[in-house]
Short mmCIF file of C-alpha atoms and ligand atoms in Angstrom, two decimals:
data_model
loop_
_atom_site.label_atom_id
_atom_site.label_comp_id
_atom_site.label_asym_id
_atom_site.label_seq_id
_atom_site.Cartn_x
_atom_site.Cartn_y
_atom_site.Cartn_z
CA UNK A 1310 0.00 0.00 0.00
CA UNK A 1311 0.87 3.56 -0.77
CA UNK A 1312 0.47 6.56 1.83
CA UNK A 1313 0.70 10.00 0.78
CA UNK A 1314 0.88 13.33 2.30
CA UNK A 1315 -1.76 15.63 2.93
CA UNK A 1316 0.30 18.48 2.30
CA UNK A 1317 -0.04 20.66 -0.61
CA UNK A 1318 3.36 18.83 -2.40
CA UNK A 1319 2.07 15.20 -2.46
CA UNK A 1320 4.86 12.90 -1.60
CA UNK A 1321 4.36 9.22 -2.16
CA UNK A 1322 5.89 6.59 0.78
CA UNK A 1323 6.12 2.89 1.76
CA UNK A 1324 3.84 1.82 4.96
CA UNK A 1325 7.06 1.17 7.02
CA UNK A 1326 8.34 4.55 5.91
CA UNK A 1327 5.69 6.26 6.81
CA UNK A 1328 5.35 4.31 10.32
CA UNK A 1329 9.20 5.43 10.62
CA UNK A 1330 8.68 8.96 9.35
CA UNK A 1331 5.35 9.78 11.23
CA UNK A 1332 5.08 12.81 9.77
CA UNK A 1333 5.89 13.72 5.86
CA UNK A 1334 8.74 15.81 4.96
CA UNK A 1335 6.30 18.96 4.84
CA UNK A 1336 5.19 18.37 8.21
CA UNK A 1337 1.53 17.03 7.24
CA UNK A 1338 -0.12 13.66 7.95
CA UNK A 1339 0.36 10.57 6.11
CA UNK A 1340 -3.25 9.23 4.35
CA UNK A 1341 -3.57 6.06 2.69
CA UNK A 1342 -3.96 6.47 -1.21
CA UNK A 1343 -6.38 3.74 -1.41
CA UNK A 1344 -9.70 2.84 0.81
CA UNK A 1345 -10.83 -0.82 -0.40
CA UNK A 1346 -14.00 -2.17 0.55
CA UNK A 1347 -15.49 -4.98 3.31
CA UNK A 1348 -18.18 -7.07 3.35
CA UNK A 1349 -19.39 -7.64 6.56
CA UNK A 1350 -21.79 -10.30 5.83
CA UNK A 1351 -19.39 -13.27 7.75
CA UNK A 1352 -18.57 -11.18 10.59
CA UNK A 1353 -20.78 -12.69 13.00
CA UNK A 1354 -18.98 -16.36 12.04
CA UNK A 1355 -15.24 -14.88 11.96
CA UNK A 1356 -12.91 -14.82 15.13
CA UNK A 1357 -11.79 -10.79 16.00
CA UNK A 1358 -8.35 -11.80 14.78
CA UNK A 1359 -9.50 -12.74 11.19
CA UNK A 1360 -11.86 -9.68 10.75
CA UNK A 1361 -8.90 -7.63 11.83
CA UNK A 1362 -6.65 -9.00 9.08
CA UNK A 1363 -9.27 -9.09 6.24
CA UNK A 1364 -9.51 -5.16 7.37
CA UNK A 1365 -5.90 -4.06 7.95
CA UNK A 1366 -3.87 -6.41 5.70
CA UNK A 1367 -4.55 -4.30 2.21
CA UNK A 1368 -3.33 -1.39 3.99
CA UNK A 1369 0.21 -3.27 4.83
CA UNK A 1370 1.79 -5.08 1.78
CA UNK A 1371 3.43 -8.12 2.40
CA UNK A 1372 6.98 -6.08 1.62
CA UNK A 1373 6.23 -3.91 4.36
CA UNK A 1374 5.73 -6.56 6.82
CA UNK A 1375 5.04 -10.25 5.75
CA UNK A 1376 1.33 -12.17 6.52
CA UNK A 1377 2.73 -14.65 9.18
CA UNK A 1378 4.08 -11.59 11.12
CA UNK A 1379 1.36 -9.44 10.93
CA UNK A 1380 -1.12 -11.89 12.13
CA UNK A 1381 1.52 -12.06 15.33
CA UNK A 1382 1.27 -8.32 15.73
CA UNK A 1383 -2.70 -8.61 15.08
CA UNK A 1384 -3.05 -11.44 17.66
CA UNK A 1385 -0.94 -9.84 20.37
CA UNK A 1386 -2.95 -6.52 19.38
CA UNK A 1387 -6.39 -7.22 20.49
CA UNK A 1388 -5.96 -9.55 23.17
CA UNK A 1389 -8.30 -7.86 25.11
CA UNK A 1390 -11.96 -7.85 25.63
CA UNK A 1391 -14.21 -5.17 23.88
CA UNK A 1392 -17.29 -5.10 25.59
CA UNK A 1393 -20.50 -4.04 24.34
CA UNK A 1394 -22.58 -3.09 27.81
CA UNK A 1395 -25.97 -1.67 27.57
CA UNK A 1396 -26.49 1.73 29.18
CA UNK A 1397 -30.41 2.06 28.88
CA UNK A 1398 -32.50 1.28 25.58
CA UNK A 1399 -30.74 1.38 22.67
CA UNK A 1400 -27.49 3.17 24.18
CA UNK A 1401 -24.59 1.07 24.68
CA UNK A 1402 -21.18 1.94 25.98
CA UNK A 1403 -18.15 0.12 23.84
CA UNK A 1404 -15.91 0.11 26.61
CA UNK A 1405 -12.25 -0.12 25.21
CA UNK A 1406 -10.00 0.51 28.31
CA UNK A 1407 -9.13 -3.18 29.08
CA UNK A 1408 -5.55 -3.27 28.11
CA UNK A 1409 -2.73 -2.31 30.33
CA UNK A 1410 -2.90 1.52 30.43
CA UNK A 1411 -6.88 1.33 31.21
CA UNK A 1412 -7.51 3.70 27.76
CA UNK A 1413 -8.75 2.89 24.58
CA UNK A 1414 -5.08 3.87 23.01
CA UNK A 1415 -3.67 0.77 23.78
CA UNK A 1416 -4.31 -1.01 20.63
CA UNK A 1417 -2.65 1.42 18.73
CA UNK A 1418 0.33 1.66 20.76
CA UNK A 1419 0.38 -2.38 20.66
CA UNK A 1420 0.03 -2.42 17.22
CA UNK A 1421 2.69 0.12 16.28
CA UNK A 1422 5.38 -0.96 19.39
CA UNK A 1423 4.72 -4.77 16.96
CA UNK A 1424 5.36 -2.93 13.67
CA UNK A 1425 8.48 -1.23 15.01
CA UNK A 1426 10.19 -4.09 16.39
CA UNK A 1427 9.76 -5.93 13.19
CA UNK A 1428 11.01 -2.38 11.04
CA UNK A 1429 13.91 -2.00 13.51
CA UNK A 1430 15.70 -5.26 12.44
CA UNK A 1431 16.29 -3.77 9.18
CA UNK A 1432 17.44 -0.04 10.18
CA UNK A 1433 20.91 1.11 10.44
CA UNK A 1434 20.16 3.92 13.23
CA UNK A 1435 18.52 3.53 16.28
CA UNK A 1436 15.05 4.19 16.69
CA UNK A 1437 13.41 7.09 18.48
CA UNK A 1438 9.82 7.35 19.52
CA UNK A 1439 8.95 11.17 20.44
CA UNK A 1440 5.38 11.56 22.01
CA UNK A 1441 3.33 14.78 23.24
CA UNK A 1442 0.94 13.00 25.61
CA UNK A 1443 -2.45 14.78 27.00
CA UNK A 1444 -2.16 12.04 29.62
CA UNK A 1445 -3.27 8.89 28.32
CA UNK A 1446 -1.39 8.10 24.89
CA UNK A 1447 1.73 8.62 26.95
CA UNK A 1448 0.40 5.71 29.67
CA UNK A 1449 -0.58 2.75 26.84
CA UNK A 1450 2.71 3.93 24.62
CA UNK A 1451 5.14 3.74 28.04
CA UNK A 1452 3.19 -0.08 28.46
CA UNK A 1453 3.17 -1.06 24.86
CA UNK A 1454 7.21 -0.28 24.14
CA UNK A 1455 8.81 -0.83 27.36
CA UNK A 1456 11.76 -3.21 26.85
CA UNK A 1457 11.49 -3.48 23.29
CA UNK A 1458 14.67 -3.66 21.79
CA UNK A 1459 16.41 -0.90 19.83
CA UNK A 1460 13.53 1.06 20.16
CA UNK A 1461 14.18 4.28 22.75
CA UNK A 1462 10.71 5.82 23.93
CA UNK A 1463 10.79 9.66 24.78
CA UNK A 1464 6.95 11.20 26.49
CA UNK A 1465 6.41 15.10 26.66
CA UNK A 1466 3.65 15.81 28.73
CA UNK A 1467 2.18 18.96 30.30
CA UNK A 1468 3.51 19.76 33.36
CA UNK A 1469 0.18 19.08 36.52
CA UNK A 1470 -2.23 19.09 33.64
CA UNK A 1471 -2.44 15.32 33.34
CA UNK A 1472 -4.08 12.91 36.28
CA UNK A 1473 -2.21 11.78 39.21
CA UNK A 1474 -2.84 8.44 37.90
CA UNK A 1475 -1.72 8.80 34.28
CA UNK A 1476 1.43 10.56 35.34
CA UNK A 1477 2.41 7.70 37.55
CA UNK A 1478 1.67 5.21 34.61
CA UNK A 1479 3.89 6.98 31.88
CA UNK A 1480 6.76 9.05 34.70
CA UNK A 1481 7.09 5.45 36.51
CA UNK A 1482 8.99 3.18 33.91
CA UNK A 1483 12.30 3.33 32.97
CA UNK A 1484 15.10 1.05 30.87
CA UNK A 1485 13.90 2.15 27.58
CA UNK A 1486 11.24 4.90 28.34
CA UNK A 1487 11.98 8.57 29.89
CA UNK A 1488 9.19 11.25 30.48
CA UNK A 1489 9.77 14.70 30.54
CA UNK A 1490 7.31 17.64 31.72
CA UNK A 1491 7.16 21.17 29.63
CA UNK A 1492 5.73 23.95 31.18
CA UNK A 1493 2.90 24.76 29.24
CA UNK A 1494 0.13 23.25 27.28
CA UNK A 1495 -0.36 19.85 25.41
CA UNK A 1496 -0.75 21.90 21.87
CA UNK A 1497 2.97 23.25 22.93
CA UNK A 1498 4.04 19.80 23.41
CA UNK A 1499 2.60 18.77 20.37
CA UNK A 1500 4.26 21.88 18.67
CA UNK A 1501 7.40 20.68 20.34
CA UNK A 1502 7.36 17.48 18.89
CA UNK A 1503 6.06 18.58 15.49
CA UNK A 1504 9.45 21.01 15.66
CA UNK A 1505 11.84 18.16 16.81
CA UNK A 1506 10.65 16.05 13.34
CA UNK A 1507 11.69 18.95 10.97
CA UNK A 1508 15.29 18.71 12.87
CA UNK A 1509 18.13 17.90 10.81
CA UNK A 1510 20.86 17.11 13.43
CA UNK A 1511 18.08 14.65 15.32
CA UNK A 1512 17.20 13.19 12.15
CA UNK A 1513 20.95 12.31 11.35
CA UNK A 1514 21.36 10.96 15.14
CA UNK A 1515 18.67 8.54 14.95
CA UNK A 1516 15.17 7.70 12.90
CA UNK A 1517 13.11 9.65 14.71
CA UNK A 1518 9.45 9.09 15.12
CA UNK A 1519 6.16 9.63 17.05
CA UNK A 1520 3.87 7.49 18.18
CA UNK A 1521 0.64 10.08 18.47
CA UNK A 1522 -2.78 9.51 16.21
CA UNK A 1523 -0.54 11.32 13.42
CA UNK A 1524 1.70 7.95 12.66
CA UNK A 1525 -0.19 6.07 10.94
CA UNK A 1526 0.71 2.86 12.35
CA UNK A 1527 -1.04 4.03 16.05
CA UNK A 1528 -3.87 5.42 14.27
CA UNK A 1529 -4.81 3.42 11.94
CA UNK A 1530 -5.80 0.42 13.64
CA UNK A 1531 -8.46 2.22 15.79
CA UNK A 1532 -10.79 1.36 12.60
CA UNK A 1533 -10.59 -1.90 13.91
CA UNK A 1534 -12.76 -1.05 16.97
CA UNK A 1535 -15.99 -0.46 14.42
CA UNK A 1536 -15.86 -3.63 12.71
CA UNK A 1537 -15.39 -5.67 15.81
CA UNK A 1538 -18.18 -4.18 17.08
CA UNK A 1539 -20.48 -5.92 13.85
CA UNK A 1540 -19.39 -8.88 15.05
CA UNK A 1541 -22.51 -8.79 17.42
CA UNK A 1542 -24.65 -6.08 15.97
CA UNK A 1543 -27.07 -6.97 12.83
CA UNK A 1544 -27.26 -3.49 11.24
CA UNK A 1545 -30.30 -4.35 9.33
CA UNK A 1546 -32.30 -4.44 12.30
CA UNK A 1547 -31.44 -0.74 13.60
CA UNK A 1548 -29.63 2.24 12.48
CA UNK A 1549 -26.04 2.53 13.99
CA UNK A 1550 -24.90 6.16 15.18
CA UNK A 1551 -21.38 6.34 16.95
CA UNK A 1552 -20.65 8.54 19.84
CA UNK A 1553 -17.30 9.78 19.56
CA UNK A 1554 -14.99 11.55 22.60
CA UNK A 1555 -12.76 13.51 20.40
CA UNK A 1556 -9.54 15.34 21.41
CA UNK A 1557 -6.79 15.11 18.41
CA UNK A 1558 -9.80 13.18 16.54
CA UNK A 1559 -7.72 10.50 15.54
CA UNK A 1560 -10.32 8.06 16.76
CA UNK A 1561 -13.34 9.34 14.76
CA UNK A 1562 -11.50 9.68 11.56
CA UNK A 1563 -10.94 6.19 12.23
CA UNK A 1564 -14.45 5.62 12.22
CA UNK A 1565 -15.60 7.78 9.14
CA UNK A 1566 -12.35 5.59 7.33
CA UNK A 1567 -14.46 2.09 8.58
CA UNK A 1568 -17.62 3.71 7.01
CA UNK A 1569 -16.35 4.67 4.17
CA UNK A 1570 -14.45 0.66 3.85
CA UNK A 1571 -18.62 -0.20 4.09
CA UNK A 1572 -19.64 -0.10 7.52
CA UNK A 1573 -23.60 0.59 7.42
CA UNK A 1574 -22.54 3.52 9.91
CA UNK A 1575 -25.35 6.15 10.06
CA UNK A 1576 -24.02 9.32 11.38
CA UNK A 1577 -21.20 10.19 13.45
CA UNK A 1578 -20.97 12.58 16.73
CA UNK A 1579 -18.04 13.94 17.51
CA UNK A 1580 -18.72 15.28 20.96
CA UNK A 1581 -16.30 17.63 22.95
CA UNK A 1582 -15.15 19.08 25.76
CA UNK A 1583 -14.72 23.10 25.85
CA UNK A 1584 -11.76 22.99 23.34
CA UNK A 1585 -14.26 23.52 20.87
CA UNK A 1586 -12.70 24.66 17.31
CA UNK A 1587 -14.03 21.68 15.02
CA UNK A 1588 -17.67 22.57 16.78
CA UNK A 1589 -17.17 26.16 15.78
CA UNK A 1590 -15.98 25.26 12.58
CA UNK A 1591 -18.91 23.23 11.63
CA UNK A 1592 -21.67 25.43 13.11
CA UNK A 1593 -19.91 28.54 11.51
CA UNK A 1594 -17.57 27.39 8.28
CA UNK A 1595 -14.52 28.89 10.26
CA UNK A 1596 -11.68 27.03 11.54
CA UNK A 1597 -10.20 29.47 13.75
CA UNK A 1598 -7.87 28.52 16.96
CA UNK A 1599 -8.42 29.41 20.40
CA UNK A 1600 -6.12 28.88 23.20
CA UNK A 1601 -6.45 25.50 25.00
CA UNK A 1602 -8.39 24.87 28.01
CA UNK A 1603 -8.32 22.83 31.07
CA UNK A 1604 -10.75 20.61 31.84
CA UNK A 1605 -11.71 17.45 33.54
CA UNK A 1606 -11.53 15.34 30.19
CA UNK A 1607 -8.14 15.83 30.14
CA UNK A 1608 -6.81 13.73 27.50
CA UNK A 1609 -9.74 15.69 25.16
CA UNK A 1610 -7.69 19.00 25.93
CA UNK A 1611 -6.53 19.69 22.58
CA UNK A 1612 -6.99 23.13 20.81
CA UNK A 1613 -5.86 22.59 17.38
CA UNK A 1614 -7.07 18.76 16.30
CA UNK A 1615 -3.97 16.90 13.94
CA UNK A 1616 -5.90 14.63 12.55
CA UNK A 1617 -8.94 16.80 11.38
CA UNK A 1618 -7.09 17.34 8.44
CA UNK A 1619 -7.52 13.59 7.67
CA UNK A 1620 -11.63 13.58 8.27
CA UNK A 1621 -10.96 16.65 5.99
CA UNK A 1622 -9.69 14.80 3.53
CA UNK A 1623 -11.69 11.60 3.95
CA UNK A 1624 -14.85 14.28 2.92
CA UNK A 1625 -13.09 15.79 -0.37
CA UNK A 1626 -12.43 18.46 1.63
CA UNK A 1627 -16.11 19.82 1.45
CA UNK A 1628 -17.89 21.32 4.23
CA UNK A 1629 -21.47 19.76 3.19
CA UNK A 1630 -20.39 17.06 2.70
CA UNK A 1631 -18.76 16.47 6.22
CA UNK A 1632 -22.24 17.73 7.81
CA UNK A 1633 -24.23 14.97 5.90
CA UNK A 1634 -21.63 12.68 8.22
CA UNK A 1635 -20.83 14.30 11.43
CA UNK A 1636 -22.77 16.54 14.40
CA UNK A 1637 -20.52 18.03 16.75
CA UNK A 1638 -21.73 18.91 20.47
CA UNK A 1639 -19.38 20.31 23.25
CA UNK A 1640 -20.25 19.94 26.56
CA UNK A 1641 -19.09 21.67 30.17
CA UNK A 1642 -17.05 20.28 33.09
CA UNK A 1643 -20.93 20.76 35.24
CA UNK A 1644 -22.47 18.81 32.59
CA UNK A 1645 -19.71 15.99 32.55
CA UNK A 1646 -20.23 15.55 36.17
CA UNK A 1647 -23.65 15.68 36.32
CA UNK A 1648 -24.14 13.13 33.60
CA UNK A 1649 -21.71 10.86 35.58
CA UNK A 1650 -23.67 11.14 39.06
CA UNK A 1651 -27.03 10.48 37.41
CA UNK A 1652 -25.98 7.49 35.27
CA UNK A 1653 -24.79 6.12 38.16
CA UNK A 1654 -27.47 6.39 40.56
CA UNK A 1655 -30.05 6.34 37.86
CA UNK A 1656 -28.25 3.09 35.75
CA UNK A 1657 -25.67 1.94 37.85
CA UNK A 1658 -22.71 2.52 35.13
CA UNK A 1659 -19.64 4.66 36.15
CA UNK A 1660 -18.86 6.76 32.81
CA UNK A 1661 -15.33 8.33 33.35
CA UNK A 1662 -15.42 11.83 32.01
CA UNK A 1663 -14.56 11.30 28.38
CA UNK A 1664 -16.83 8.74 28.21
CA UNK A 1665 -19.61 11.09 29.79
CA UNK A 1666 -19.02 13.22 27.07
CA UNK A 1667 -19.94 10.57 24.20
CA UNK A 1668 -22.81 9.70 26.72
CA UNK A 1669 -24.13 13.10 26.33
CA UNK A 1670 -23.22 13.84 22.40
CA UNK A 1671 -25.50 10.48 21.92
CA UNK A 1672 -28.23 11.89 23.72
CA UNK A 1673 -28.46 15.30 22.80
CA UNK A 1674 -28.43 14.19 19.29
CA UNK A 1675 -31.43 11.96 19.80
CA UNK A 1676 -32.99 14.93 21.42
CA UNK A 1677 -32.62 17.49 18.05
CA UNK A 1678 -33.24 14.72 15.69
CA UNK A 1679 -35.83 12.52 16.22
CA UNK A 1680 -35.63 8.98 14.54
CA UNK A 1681 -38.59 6.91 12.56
CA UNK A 1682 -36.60 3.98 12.39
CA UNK A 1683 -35.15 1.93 15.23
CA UNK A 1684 -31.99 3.01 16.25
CA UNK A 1685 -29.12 1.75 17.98
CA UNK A 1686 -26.58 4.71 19.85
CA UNK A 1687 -23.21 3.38 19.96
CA UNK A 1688 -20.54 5.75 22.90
CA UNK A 1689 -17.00 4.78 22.94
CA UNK A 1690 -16.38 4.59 26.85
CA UNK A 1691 -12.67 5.35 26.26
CA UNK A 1692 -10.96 5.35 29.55
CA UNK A 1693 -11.75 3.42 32.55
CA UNK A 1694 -13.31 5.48 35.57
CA UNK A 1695 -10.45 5.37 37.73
CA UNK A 1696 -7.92 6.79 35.86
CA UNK A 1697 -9.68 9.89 36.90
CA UNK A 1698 -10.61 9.44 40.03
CA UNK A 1699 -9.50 12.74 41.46
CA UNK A 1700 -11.85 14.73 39.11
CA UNK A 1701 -15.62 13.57 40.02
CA UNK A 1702 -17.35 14.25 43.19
CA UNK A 1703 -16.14 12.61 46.30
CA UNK A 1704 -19.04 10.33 46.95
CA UNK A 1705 -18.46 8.56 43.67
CA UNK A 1706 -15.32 8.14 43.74
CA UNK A 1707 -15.94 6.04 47.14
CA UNK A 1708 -17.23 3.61 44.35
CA UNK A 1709 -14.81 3.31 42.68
CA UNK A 1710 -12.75 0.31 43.70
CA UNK A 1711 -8.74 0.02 43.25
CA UNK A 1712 -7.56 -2.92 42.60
CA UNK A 1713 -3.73 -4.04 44.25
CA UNK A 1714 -1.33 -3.83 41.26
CA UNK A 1715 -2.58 -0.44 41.03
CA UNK A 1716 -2.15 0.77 44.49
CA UNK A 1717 1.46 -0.09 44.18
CA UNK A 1718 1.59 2.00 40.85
CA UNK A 1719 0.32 4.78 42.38
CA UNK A 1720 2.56 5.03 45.41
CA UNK A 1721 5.19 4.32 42.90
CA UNK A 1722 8.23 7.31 42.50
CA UNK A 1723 8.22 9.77 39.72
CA UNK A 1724 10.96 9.77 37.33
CA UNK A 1725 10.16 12.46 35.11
CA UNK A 1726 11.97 15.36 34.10
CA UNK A 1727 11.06 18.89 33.86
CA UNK A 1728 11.54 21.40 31.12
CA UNK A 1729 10.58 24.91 30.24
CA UNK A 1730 8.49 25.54 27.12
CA UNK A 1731 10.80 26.41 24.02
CA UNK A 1732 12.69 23.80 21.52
CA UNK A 1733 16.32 24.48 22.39
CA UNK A 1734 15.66 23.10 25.65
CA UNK A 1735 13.90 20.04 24.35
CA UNK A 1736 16.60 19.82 21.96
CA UNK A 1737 19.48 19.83 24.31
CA UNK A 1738 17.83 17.18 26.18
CA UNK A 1739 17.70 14.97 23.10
CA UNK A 1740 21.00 15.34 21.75
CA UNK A 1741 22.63 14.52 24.86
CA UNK A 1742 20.91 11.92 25.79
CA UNK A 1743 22.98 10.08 23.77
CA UNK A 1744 20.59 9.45 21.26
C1 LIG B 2933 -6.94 10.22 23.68
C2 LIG B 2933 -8.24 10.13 24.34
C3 LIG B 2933 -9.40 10.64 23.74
C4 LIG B 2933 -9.37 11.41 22.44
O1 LIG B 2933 -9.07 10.58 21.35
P1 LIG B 2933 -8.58 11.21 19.97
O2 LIG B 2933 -8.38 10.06 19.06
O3 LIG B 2933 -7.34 11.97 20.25
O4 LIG B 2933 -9.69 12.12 19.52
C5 LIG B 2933 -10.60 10.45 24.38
N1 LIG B 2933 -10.66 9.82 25.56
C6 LIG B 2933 -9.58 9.32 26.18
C7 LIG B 2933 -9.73 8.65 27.49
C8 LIG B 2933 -8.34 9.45 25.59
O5 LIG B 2933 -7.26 8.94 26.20
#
C-alpha cells in the first residue's frame, strides 16, 4: 500500500516509511492512497483476529511486513476484551479501556510498538519514539514499548495538567522509556514534537518518530474497533450512530475511514469538551484557533485537532459534505459531572469523564433529531473510571474500587523530568541523551 501526504506537495511513501517517518517531509499527515472495501456479511462467524486482518492487511503489503508476522502483531494486538454493555435502551457503551494503560489507546500503541520491532531489524540507526501526551497516549505507549529492543521511547507531557494516575503510569517506567514535563500546554508539546521532526541534526542521530494519532501505524488500527463491534450487531435491524470523545480526533477519523471501507454507519458525533474549534468550525464554516483549556476530560484538551485534516480529507475536503456525516456537540465540566452522578445512581454505570461526554453527544443528538426507524446509539467509553478518580465528586469516587497492582503504581516514584516551554531546551535534552 501507498500513503501520501496531505500536504499541498504530495509525496508518495512505503507503509514502514511512513510508520518510521510519522510525519511527511512537509510536516503534514500521512493518508492512505487507497480505501478498499469490506463485506461484513461473515462477521458474525469470523474470530476478531481474522476480521482484523481481512480489514488491515490491504493497507500493509506483504513487503512492508510479511502475513505470518502481521497476524503475530494482530493477535498480540487485540488480546483484550471489547465489551458491548448496555447503558439504557438502545445506548450502549463500547468500553475499550481493558488493556494495560486502562484507555482505549492501547491497541494502537500495541500495534505500532509490533510494527516497530519488526522495522527496527532492518534499520541502520537507532530508533526514536517522540510523544506529546495529553495524559493517556503517553500511559498505553510507556506499556506497549517498554523493553522493546532498539527502540528508545521519549513522552512530553504537560507539566500538573495530566491525572495523578496517568502521570504515575507513563513518569514510573524506565530502561527504555523517559518522560519529561514542559511547562505549558499539550498543543505546545505537540508543537514541540512537530518542531523536533523537521530537525536535521536529530534526524541524522537517529530515525526519529512519534507514536501520536498522526503515525499512521497508532492510528490506523483504531478502525478496527468499528468492525469488531459488527461482530454482534445486525445493522439491518437498527440504524447505527457512533458517539465519539474527540480530542486530536484521531479516533473518529478512524471511524468515518471504517464507514467509508462499508460499515452501514449512520451518522457520526463527535462530541467535545470546551476545546471547541471543530464545533465552531462546523456550526460557523470557520476554523479558527483558540487557546487550549483545562478541563476534567483531560486527554480531550486539545486546541488545534492533527488529525482533522484527515476527516478533511476523507470528505473531499467539502464542508457539506462532512455535515451529511458528522454533528458536533461540546459539553461543560458541570455537565460531565452531572451526567456521571445520574448514570450512576439512575443506571448503575460509572462513565469516566470522556466517556460522559460521548454519553451526552449520543443523547443530545437523539434529542434534536428525532428517529422513525429503530436506532441503535453506539458511545465509545474510552478510559476506565479510575484513571480519573480525582476529578468527580467525592461520593463517587468512594465507588470506585482500586484494585492491588494499582495501588502499588500509584505510590510508585516519579521519574520524570522537567523542562521549560521552548525547543532548544527540548533539543538539548535529546541530543545529549545520547541518542
Ligand atoms: C486520547 C483520548 C481521547 C481522544 O481521542 P482522539 O483520538 O485523540 O480524539 C478520548 N478519551 C480518552 C480517554 C483518551 O485517552
Amino acid at each position: 500500500m501507498i500513503y501520501h501526504s496531505l500536504g499541498k506537495t504530495k509525496h508518495y511513501v512505503s507503509f514502514k516509511e511512513a510508520v518510521i517517518r510519522g510525519l511527511a517531509p512537509d510536516n503534514s499527515l500521512y493518508f492512505p492512497e487507497q480505501i478498499h472495501k469490506i463485506e461484513i456479511k461473515n462477521f458474525p462467524s469470523q474470530s476478531i483476529y481474522s476480521i482484523a486482518m481481512e480489514v488491515i492487511k490491504p493497507y500493509i503489503g506483504p513487503y512492508d511486513i510479511p502475513e505470518k508476522i502481521l497476524e503475530e502483531i494482530i493477535e498480540d494486538t487485540l488480546c483484550l476484551p471489547f465489551p458491548l454493555v448496555n447503558i439504557h435502551k438502545d445506548i450502549y457503551a463500547l468500553e475499550l479501556f481493558h488493556g494495560p494503560s486502562m484507555a482505549f489507546k492501547d491497541v494502537g500503541a500495541r500495534f505500532m510498538a509490533g510494527c516497530l520491532s519488526y522495522f527496527r531489524k532492518e534499520e541502520s540507526k537507532p530508533i526514536t519514539v517522540l510523544v506529546a501526551t495529553s495524559g493517556d497516549t503517553g500511559g498505553a505507549v510507556a506499556k506497549g514499548f517498554h523493553k522493546i529492543a532498539g527502540v528508545e521511547v521519549v513522552l512530553i507531557f504537560p507539566k500538573a495538567k495530566i491525572s495523578r494516575f496517568q502521570e504515575k503510569q507513563l513518569s514510573s517506567l524506565e530502561d527504555n522509556i523517559t518522560s519529561l514535563e514542559i511547562e505549558g500546554t499539550f498543543d505546545d508539546c505537540q508543537k514541540l514534537v512537530k518542531e523536533a521532526f523537521l530537525d536535521k541534526d536529530l534526524q541524522n542521530k537517529c530515525a526519529l518518530t512519534s507514536a501520536n494519532s498522526i503515525n499512521i501505524a497508532r492510528w490506523l488500527p483504531q478502525i478496527l474497533y468499528y468492525f469488531i463491534v459488527y461482530k454482534n450487531i445486525s445493522p439491518s435491524e437498527a440504524e447505527v450512530f457512533f458517539s465519539i470523545p474527540c480530542g486530536n480526533f484521531g479516533n473518529l477519523c478512524a471511524g468515518m475511514l471504517a464507514a467509508k471501507m462499508g460499515l452501514p454507519i449512520k451518522h457520526f458525533i463527535a462530541a467535545i469538551n470546551s476545546n471547541d474549534t471543530v464545533n465552531r468550525f462546523i456550526k460557523t464554516g470557520k476554523y479558527a484557533l483558540l487557546p487550549g483549556k483545562y478541563t476534567l476530560s483531560n486527554a480531550m484538551d486539545v486546541a488545534n485537532p492533527s488529525n482533522f485534516t484527515r476527516i478533511w480529507h476523507l470528505s473531499d475536503r467539502s464542508f457539506s459534505k462532512l455535515k451529511e456525516k458528522l454533528d458536533t456537540f461540546s459539553f461543560t465540566d458541570e455537565e460531565t459531572i452531572s451526567v456521571i452522578e445520574s448514570i450512576f445512581h439512575k443506571n448503575g454505570y460509572m462513565l469516566d469523564p470522556h466517556g460522559a461526554l460521548g454519553y451526552l453527544g449520543l443523547q443530545k443528538y437523539f434529542q434534536v433529531n428525532s428517529q422513525n426507524s429503530r436506532v441503535l446509539g453506539i458511545f465509545l467509553e474510552t478510559a476506565h473510571p479510575l484513571k480519573f478518580t480525582e476529578k468527580i465528586p467525592y461520593d463517587l469516587q468512594k465507588q470506585i474500587i482500586i484494585p492491588e497492582h494499582l495501588k502499588k503504581l500509584l505510590k510508585s516514584e516519579k521519574k520524570s523530568v522537567t523542562l521549560p516551554n521552548n525547543y532548544p531546551a527540548l533539543k538539548e535534552h535529546l541530543l545529549n541523551r545520547g541518542m
